[in-house]
Coordinates of C-alpha atoms and ligand atoms in Angstrom, one line a residue:
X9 CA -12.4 31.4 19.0
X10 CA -13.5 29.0 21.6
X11 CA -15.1 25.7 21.1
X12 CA -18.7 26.1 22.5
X13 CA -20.1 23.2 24.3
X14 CA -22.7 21.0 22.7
X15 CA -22.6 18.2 24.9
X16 CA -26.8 17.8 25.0
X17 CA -26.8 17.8 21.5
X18 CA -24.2 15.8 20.8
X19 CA -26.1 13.1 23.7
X20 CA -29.0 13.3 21.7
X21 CA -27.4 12.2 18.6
X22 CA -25.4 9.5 20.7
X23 CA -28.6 7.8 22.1
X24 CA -30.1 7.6 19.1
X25 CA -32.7 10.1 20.8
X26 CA -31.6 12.9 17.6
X27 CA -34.7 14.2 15.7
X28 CA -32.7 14.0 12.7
X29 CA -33.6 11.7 10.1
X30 CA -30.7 9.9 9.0
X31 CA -30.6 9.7 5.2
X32 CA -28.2 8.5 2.7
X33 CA -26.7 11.5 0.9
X34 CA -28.0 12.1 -3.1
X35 CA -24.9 11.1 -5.2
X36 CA -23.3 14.0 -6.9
X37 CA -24.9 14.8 -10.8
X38 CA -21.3 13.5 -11.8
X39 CA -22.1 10.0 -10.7
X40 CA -25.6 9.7 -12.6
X41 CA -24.4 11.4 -15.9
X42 CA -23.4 9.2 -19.4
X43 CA -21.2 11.4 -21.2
X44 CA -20.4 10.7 -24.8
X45 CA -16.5 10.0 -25.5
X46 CA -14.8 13.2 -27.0
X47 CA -11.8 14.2 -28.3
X48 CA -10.8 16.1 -25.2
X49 CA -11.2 13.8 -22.5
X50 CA -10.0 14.1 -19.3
X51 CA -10.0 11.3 -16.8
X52 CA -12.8 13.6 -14.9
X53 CA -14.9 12.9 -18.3
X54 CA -13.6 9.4 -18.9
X55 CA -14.8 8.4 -15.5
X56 CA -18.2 10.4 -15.8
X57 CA -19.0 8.6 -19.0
X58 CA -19.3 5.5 -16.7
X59 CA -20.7 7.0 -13.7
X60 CA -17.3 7.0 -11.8
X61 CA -16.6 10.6 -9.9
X62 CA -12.9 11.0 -10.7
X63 CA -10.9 13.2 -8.1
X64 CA -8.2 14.0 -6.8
X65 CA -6.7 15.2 -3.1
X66 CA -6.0 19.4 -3.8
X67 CA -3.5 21.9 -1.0
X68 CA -5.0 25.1 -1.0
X69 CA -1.0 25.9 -0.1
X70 CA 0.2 24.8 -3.6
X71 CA -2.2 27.7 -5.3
X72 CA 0.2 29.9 -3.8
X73 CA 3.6 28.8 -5.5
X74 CA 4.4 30.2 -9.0
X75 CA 2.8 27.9 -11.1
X76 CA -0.6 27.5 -8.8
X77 CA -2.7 29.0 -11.8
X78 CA -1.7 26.0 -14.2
X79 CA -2.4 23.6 -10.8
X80 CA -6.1 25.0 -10.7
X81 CA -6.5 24.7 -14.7
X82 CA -5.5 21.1 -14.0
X83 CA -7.9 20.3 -11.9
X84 CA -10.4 22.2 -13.2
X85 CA -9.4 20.7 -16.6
X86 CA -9.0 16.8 -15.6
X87 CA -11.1 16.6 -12.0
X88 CA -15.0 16.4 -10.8
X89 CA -14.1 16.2 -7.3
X90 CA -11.7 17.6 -5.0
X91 CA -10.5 15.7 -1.6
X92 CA -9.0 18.5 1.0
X93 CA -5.2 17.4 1.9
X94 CA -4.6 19.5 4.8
X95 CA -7.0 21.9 5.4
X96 CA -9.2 19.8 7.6
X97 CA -7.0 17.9 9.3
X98 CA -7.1 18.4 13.2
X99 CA -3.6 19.8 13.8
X100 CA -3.9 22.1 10.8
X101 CA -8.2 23.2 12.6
X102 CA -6.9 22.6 16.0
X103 CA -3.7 23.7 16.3
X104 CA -3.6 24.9 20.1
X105 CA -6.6 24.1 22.9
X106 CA -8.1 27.8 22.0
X107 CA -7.7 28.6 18.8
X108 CA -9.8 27.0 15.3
X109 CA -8.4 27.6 12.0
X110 CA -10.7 27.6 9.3
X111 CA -9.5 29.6 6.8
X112 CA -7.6 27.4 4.8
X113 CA -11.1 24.8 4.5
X114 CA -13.1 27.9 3.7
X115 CA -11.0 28.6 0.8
X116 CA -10.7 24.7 -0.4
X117 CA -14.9 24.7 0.0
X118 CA -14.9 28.4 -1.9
X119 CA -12.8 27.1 -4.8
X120 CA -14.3 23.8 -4.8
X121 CA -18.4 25.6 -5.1
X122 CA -17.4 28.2 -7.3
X123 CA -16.2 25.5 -10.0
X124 CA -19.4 23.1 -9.0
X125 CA -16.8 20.6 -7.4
X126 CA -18.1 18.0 -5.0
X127 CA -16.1 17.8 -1.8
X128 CA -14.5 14.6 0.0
X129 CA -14.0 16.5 3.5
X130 CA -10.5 14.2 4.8
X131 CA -10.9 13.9 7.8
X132 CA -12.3 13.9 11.0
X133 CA -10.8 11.5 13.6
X134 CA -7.4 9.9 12.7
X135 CA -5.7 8.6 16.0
X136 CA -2.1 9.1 13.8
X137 CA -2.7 12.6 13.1
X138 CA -3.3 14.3 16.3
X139 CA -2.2 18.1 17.5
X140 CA 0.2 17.6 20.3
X141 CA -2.2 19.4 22.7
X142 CA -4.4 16.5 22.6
X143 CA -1.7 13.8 23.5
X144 CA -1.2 15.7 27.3
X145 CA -4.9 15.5 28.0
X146 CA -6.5 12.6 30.0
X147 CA -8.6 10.1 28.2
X148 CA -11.9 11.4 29.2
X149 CA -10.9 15.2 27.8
X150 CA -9.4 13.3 24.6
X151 CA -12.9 12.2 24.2
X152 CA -14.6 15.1 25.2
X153 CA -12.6 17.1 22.4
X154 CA -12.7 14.1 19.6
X155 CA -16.6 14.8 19.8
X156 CA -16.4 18.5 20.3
X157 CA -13.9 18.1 17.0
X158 CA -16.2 16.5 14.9
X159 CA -19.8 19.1 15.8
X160 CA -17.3 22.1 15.3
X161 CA -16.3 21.1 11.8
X162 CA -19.4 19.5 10.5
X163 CA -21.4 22.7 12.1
X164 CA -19.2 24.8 10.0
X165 CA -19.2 22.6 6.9
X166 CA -22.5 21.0 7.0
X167 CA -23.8 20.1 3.6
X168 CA -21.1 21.4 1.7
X169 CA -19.1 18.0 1.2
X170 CA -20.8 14.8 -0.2
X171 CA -18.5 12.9 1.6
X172 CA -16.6 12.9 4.6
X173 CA -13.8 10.7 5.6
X174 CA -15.1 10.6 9.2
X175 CA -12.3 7.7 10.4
X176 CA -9.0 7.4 9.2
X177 CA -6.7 4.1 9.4
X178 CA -8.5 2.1 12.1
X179 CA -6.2 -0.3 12.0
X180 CA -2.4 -0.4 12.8
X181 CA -1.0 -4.5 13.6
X182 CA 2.2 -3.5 14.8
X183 CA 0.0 -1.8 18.0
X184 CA -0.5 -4.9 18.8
X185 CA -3.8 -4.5 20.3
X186 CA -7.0 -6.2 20.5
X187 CA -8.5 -6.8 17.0
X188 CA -5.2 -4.9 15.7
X189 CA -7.1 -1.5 16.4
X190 CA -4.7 1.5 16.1
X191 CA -3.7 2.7 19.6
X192 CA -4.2 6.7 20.0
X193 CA -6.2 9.1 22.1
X194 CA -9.6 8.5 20.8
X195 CA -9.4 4.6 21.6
X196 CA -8.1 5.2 24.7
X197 CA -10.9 7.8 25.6
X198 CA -13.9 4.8 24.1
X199 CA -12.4 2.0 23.3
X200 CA -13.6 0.6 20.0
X201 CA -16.2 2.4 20.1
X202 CA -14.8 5.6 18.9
X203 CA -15.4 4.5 15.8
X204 CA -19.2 3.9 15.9
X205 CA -19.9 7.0 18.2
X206 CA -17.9 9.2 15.2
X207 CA -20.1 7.8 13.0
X208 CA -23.1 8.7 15.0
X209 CA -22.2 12.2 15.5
X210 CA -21.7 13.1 12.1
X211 CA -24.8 11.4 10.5
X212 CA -26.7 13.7 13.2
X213 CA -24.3 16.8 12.1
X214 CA -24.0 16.4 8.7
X215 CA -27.7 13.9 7.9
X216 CA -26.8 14.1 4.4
X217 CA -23.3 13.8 3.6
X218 CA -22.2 10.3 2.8
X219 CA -20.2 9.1 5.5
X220 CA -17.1 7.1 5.0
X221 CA -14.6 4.7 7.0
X222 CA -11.0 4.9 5.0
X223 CA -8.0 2.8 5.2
X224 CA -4.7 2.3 4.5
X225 CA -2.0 -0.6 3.7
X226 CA -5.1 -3.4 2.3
X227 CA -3.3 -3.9 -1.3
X228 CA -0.6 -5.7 -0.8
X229 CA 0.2 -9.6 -1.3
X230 CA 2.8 -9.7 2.0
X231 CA 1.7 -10.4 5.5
X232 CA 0.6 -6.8 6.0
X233 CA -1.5 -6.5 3.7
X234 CA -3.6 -9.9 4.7
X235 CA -3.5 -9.0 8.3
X236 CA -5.2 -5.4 7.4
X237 CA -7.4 -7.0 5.0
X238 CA -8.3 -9.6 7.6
X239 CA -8.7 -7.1 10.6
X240 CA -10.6 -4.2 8.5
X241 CA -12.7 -6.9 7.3
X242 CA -13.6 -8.3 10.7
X243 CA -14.0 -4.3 12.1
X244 CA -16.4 -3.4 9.3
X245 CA -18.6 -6.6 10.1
X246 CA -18.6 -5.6 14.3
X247 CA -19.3 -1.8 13.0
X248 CA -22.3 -2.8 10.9
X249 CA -23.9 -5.2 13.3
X250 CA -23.7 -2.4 15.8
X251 CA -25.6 -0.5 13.1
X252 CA -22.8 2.0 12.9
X253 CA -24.4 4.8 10.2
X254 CA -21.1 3.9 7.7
X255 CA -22.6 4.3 3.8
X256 CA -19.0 3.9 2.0
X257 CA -15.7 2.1 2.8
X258 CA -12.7 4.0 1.5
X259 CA -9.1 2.4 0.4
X260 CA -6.3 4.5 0.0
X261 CA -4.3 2.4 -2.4
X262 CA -1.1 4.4 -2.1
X263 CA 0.7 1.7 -4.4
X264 CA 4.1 1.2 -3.9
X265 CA 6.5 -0.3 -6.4
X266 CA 8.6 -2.8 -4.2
X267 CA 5.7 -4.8 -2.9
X268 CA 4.1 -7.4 -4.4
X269 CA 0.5 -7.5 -5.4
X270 CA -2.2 -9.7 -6.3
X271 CA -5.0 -7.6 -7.5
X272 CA -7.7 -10.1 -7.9
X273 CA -7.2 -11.1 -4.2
X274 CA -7.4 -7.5 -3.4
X275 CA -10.6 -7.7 -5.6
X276 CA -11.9 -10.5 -3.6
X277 CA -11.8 -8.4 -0.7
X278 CA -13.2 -5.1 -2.1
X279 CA -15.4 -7.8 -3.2
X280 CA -16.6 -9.0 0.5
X281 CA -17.2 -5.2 1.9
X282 CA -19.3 -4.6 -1.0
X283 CA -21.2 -7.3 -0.5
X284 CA -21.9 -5.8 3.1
X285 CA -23.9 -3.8 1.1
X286 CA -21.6 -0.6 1.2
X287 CA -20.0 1.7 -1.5
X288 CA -16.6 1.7 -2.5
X289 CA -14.4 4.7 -2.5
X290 CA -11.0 4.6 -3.9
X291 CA -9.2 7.5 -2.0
X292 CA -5.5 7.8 -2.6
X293 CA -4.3 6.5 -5.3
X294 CA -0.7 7.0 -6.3
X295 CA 2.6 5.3 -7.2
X296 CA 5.4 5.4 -5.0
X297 CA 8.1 4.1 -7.8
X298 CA 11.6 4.5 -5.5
X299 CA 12.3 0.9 -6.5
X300 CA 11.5 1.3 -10.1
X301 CA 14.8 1.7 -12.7
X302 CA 16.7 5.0 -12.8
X303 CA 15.9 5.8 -16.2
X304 CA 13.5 7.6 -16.1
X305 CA 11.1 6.6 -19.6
X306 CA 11.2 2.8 -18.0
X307 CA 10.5 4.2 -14.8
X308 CA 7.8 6.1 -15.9
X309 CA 6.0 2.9 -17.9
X310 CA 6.8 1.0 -14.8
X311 CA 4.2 3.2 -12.9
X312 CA 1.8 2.8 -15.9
X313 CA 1.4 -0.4 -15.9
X314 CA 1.0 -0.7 -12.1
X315 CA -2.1 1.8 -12.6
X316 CA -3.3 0.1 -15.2
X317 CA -3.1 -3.7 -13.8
X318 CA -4.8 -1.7 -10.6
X319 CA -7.7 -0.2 -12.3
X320 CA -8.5 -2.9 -14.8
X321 CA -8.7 -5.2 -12.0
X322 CA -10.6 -3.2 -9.3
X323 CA -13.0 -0.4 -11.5
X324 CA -15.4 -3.1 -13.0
X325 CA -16.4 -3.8 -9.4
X326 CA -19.8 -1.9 -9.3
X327 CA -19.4 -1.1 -5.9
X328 CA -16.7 1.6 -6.9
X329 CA -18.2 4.6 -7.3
X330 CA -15.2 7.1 -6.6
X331 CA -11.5 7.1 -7.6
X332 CA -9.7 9.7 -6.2
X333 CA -5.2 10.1 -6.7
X334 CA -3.4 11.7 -4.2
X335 CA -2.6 14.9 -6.2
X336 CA -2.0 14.9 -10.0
X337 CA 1.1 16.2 -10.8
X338 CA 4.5 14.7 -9.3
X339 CA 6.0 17.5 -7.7
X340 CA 2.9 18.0 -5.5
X341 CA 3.1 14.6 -4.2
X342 CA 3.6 13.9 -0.7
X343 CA 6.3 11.2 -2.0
X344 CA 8.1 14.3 -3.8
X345 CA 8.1 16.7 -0.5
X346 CA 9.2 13.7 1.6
X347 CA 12.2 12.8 -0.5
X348 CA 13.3 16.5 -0.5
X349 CA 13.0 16.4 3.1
X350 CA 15.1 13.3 3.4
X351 CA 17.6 13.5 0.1
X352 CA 17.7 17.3 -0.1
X353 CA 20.4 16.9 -2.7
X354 CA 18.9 13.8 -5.0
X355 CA 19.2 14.4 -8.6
X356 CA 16.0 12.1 -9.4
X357 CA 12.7 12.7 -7.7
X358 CA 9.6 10.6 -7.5
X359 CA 7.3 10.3 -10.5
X360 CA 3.9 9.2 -8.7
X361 CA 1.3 10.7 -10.4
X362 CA -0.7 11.2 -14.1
X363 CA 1.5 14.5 -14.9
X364 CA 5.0 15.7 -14.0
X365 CA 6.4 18.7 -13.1
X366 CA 5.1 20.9 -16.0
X367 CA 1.6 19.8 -16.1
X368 CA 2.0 17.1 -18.6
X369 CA 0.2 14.1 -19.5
X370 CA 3.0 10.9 -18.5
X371 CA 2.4 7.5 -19.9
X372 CA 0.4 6.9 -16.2
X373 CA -2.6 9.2 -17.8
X374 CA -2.7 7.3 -20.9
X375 CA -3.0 3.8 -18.4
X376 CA -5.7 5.4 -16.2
X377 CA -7.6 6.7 -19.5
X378 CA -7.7 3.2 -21.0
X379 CA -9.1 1.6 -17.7
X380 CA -11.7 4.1 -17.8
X381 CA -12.3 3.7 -21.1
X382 CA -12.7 0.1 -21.0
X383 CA -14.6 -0.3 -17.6
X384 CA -18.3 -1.1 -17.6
X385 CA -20.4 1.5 -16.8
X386 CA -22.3 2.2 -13.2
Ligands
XIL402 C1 -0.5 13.2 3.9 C2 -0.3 14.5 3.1 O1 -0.3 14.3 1.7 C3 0.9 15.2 3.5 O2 1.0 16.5 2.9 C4 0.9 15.4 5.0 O3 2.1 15.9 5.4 C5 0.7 14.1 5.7 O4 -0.5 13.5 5.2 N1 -2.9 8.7 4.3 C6 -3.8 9.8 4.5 C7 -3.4 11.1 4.1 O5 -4.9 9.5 4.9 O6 -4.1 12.1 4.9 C8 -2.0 11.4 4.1 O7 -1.7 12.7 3.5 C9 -1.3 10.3 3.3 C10 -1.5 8.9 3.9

């Protein structure tokens, strides 16, 4: 299929000239609803209870493999939210200049509506995650398609996710550039400004979904993790001056277990964009624990406790009104594929996530459960 132009349209909506009535999206039922506390929580119903959606990122591919029945009972079973992985990235949409793939996102947005789950669509413009096809072009067709990208998906898609990661990691240090802004096509092609006109385009292509900047690498204590505080920060005040239509700021937290932290500094942060007056999303939480003991029951405590000194610090924050892991169970991980990849013959694999490789609960549920359980409510 061809991509159709829309460039009137899409001038419309950039010149503010767009009939559409920007509106903030309705929450999902999950966030307004007080569940009782039963024996058969899950961390779906744990959350709910406090008017936290709990979620968590779902491959359509892993549905396929010999145990992708007991991966949809999990996450039918634990989850009230599902984040698409892969499905709407651009290389996997776009993979050549002529051709759209859909069919992998239709099936994530079938799976998710027949079940009554609420979709985080992941994501629309990511200058680290771009089909090679887009690298050869000149700036000005970069652009064209980064816009032509975002009316293609969010005509397709429109009003099936409640939220969409519109822009992904913004900011990259070791670019050195400007404001440390990550270099790529779409900055190239607009400068800063990619990341308000993205915004603009999909509040006039998708008025209702709640629309969400999301980035990477703010937890830490080192010098990293203060310079993407600091620079995030700085970016999200320029964006909402400029009256950017942002309505949630989303932090991965992939937590890693040879860096140090200092959660109620990271707190004080979260604490500053909430202030701004936006919501808090928690996107990608998981545990990378490759510098965590051998054995593997101290290893596995060792991710616990990180989760839990994580969430006890960061979920009584009102402003958080998501939490969403990066998969659930450790073999799905993108830690777990990576470290196949790169030590095909490793006895030991990562242990990231809530369950392990058969669909258990590990002592990183129980954590998790207890910092729901013990957060105030919404
Ligand atoms: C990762 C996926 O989990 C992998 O399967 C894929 O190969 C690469 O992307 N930050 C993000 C996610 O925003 O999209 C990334 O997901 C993990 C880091």
């Amino acid at each position: 299929m061809l991509i159709a132009s829309r460039g009137l349209s899409r001038r419309a909506a950039l010149t503010g000239a767009a009939s559409v009535v920007a509106t903030a999206a309705t929450l999902p039922c999950q966030l307004q609803a007080r569940e009782p506390l039963r024996a058969a929580d899950t961390l779906g119903s744990l959350g709910a209870a406090k008017g936290l959606l709990v979620g968590a990122s779902f491959a359509m591919h892993e549905t396929e493999k010999p145990y992708g029945a007991r991966y949809r009972e999990l996450y039918l079973r634990e989850m009230r939210s599902l984040t698409t992985e892969l499905e709407l990235k651009m290389p996997t949409v776009r993979p050549s200049r002529d051709i759209i793939e859909f069919a992998p996102a239709d099936q994530s947005f079938d799976f998710a509506s027949k079940h009554g789950l609420p979709v985080r669509g992941h994501t629309l413009v990511w200058n680290d995650n771009v089909p090679q096809w887009i690298k050869s072009l000149s700036t000005l067709d970069a652009g064209y398609h980064m816009d032509a990208h975002i009316e293609t998906v969010l005509e397709r898609f429109r009003g099936r996710a409640y939220a969409w990661d519109v822009v992904n990691e913004p900011i990259a240090p070791w670019d050195r550039l400007p404001g440390n802004l990550r270099a790529g096509p779409y900055l190239a092609a607009y400068g800063e400004d990619y990341i308000a006109r993205s915004f603009r385009l999909a509040r006039h292509f998708d008025p209702a979904a709640k629309l969400v900047l999301n980035e990477a690498f703010t937890e830490t204590a080192d010098d990293l993790g203060q310079a993407f505080r600091a620079s995030f920060l700085n970016l999200v005040r320029r964006l909402k001056d400029r009256g950017a239509p942002i309505d949630a700021i989303g932090l991965q937290c992939h937590l890693k277990s040879g860096k140090p932290y200092d959660f109620p500094r990271f707190c004080a942060f979260v604490e500053q964009l909430a202030v701004l007056d936006f919501d808090i999303h928690i996107t990608e939480l998981d545990v990378d624990d490759s510098a965590y003991p051998r054995d593997l029951t101290a290893r596995d405590l060792r991710v616990a406790a990180l989760y839990r000194d994580f969430l006890t610090a960061v979920l009584p924050i009102p402003a958080v009104k998501v939490l969403t892991f990066w998969q659930l169970a450790d073999h799905t991980s993108w830690l777990y594929y990576s470290d196949v990849e790169k030590r095909p013959s490793a006895e030991r694999r990562p242990r990231p996530l809530p369950f392990d490789q058969n669909f258990i609960r590990k002592p990183a549920w129980s954590a998790i459960a207890d910092a729901l359980r013990a957060m105030p409510p919404r």
